[in-house]
Short mmCIF file of C-alpha atoms in Angstrom, two decimals:
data_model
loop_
_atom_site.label_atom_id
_atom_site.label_comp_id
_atom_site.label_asym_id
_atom_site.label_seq_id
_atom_site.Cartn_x
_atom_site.Cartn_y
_atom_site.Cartn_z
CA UNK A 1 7.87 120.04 -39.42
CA UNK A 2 9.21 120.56 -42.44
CA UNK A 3 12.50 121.67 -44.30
CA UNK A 4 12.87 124.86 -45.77
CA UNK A 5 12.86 123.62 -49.43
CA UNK A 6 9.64 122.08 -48.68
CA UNK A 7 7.63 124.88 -47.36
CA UNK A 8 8.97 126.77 -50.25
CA UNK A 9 7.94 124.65 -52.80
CA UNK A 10 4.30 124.14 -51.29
CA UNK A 11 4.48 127.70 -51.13
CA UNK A 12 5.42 127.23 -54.93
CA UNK A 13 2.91 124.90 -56.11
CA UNK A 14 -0.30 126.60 -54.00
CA UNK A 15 0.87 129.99 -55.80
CA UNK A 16 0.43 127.87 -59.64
CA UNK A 17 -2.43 129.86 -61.33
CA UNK A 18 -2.79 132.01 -58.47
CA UNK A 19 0.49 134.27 -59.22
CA UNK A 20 -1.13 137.09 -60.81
CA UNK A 21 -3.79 137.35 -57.47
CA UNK A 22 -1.11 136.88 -55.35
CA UNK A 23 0.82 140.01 -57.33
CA UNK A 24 -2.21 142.12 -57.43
CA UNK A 25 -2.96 141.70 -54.14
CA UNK A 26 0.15 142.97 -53.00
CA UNK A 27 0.47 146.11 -55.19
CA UNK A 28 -2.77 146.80 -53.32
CA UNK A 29 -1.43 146.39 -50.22
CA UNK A 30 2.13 148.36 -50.93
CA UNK A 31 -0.13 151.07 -52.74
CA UNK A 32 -2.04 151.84 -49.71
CA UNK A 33 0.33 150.92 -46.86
CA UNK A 34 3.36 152.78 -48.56
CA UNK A 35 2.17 155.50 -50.58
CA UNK A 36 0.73 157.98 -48.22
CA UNK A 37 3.71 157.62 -45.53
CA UNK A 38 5.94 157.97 -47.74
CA UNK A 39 4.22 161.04 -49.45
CA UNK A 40 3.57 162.67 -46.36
CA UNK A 41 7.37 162.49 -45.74
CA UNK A 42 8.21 164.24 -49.01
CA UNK A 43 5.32 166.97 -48.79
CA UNK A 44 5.28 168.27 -45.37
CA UNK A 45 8.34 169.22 -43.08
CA UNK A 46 10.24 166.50 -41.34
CA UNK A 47 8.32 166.75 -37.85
CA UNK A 48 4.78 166.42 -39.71
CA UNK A 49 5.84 163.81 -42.23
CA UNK A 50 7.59 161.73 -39.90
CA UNK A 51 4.44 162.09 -37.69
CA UNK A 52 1.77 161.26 -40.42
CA UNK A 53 3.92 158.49 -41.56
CA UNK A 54 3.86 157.00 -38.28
CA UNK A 55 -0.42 157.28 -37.58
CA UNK A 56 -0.70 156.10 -41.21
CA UNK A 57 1.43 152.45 -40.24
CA UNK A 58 -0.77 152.41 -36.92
CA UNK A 59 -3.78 152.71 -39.04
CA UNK A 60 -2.51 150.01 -41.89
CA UNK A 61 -2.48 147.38 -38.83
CA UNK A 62 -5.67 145.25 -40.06
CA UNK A 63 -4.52 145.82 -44.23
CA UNK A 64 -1.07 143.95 -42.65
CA UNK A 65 -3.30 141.63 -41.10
CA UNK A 66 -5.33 141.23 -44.25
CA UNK A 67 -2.24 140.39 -46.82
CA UNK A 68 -1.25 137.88 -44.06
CA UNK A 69 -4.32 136.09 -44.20
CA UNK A 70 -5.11 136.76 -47.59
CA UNK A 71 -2.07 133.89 -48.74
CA UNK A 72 -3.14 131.45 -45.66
CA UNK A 73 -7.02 131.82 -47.82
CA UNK A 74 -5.02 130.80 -51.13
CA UNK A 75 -3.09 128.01 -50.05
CA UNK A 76 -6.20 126.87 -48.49
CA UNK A 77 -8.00 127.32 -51.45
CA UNK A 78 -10.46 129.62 -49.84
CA UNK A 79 -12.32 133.08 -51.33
CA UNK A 80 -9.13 135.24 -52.55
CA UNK A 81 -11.50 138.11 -53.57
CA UNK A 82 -9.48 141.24 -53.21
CA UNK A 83 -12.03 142.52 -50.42
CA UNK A 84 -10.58 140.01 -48.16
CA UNK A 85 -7.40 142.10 -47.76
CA UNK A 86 -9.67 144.43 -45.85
CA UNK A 87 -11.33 142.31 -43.78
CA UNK A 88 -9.22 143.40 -40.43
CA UNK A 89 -11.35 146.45 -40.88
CA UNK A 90 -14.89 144.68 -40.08
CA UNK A 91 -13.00 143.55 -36.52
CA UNK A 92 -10.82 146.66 -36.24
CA UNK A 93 -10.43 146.41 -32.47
CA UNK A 94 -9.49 143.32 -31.80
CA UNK A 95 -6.92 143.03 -35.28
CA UNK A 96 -5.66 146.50 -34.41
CA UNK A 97 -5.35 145.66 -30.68
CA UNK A 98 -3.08 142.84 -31.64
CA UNK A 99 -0.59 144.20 -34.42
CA UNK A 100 -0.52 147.34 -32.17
CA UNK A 101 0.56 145.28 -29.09
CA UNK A 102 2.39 142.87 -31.38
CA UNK A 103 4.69 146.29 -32.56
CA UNK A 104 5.55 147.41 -29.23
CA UNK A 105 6.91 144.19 -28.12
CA UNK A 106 9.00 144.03 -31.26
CA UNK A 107 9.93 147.53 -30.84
CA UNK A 108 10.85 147.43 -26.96
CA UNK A 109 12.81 144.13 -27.83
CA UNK A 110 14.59 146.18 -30.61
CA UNK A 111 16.24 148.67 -28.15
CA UNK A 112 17.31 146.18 -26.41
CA UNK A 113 20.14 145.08 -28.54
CA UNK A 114 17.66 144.14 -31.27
CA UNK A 115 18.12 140.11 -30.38
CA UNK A 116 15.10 140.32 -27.42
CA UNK A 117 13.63 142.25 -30.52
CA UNK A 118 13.59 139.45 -33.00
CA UNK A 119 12.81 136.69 -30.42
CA UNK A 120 9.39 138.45 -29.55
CA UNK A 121 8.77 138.58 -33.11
CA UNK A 122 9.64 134.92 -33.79
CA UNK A 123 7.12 134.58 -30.88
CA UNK A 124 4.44 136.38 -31.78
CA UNK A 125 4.68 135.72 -35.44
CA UNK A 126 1.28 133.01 -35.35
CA UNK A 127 -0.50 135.35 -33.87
CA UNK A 128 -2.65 136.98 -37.09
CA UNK A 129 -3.10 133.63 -38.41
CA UNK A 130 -4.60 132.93 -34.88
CA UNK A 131 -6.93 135.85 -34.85
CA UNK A 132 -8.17 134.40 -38.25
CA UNK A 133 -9.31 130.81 -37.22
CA UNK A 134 -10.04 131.68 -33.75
CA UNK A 135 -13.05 134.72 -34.03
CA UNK A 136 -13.74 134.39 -30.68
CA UNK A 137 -10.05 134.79 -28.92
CA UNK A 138 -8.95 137.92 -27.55
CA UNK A 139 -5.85 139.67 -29.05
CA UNK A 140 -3.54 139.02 -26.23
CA UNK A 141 -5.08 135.19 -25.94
CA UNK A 142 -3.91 134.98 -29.53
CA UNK A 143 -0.65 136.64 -28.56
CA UNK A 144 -0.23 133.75 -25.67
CA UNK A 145 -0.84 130.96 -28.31
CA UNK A 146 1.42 132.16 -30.81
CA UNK A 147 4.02 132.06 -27.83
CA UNK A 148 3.27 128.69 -26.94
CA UNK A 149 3.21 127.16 -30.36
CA UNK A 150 6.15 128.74 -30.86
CA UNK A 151 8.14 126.82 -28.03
CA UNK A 152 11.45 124.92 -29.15
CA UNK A 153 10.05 126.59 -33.03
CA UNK A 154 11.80 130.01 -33.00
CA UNK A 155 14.98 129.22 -34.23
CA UNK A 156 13.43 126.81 -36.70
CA UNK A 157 11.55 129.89 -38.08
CA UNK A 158 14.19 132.15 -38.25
CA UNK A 159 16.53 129.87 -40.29
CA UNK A 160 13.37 129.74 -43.06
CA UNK A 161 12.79 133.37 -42.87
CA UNK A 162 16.75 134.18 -43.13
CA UNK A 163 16.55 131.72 -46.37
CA UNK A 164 14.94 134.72 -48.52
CA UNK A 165 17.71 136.85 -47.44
CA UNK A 166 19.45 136.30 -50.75
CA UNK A 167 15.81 137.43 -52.94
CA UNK A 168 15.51 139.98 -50.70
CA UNK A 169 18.74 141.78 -52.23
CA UNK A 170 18.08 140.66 -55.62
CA UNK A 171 14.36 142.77 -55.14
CA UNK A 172 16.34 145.63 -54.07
CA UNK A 173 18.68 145.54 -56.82
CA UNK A 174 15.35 145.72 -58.84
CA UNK A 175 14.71 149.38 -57.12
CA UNK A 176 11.76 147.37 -55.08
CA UNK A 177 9.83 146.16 -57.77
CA UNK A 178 10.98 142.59 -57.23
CA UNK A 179 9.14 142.58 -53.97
CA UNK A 180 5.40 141.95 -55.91
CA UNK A 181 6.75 138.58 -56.68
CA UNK A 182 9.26 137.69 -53.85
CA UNK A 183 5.98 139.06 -51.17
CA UNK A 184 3.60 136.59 -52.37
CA UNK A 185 5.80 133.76 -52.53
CA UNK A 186 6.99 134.88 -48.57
CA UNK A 187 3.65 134.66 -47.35
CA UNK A 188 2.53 131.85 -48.80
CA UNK A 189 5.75 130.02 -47.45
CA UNK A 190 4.88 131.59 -44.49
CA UNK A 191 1.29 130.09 -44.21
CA UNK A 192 2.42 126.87 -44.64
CA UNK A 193 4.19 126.63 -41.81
CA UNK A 194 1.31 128.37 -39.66
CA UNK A 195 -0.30 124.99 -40.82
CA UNK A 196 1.71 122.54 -39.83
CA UNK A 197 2.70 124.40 -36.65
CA UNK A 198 -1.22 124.34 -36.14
CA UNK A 199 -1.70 120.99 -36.97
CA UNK A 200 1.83 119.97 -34.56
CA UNK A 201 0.16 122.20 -31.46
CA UNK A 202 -3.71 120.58 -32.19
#
């Protein structure tokens, strides 16, 4: 495996001529995933906005899936077509199935002290990049993978998640708009070390 700097600059080089898909793949996704929770928040009463907000993320499941997958297709150099970010949608089930299963781990694990929280995240964390190679594997199959993969890795990850920390206030600072670059450049990062975690666990 490598160090953080390296993932980050494959992450860097893959993304060359590709920035402005990566970017406009994003605002798609933040458009649709954000927009309507947040606007059902402002327009209806707290109960009703809170509760729309919350079937609206439940229902973005496979579009999280599809930005995921959408930079592990670019630094492959496979079909980036904007369509691909709702491809979770042609195998709703099983995508759904997973980031809703995915979710309630992370969110049992978060009440309990938030640590279990982040571990089953760190372990879980290969699991849409699973679902996409692997047509044919349930979503908890994929969840059991990602585990196992993960093994002696989940400290590893966290450092070179933690190493954005610093763009991730700079993006704020920004009032969010930041994130359309620093997102692209995360999950591309990110998919390079699906494939050499892949290629480690073959």
């Amino acid at each position: 495996m490598e160090n953080n700097q390296g993932y980050k600059n494959r992450a860097l080089a893959s993304l060359e001529g590709k920035w402005s898909n990566g970017i406009i793949a994003t605002i798609i996704y933040l458009l649709i995933s954000g927009c309507v929770g947040q606007g059902a928040v402002m327009f209806f009463d707290v109960a009703t906005g809170y509760g729309i907000s919350g079937l609206w993320y439940f229902l973005c499941l496979p579009l999280e899936w599809g930005i995921t997958v959408y930079f592990l297709n670019l630094i492959r150099n496979e079909n980036i077509d904007y369509e691909r970010l709702f491809d979770g949608y042609k195998d709703f089930i099983r995508i759904f199935l997973a980031g809703l299963l995915v979710s309630l781990w992370v969110i049992i694990g978060m009440f309990l002290l938030i640590i279990p929280g982040i571990i089953l995240a760190l372990m879980f964390s290969q699991t849409e990049y699973i679902l996409k190679d692997d047509k044919e594997i349930s979503a908890v199959d994929a969840m059991k993978k990602s585990a196992e993969m993960m093994k002696g890795h989940k400290m590893e990850l966290f450092w070179l998640i933690l190493s954005f920390i610093g763009w991730a206030i700079l993006c704020c600072l920004t009032f969010g708009f930041g994130f359309i670059f620093l997102l692209p450049y995360f999950h591309s990062t990110m998919a390079h070390y699906y494939e050499d975690i892949k290629a480690e666990n073959a």
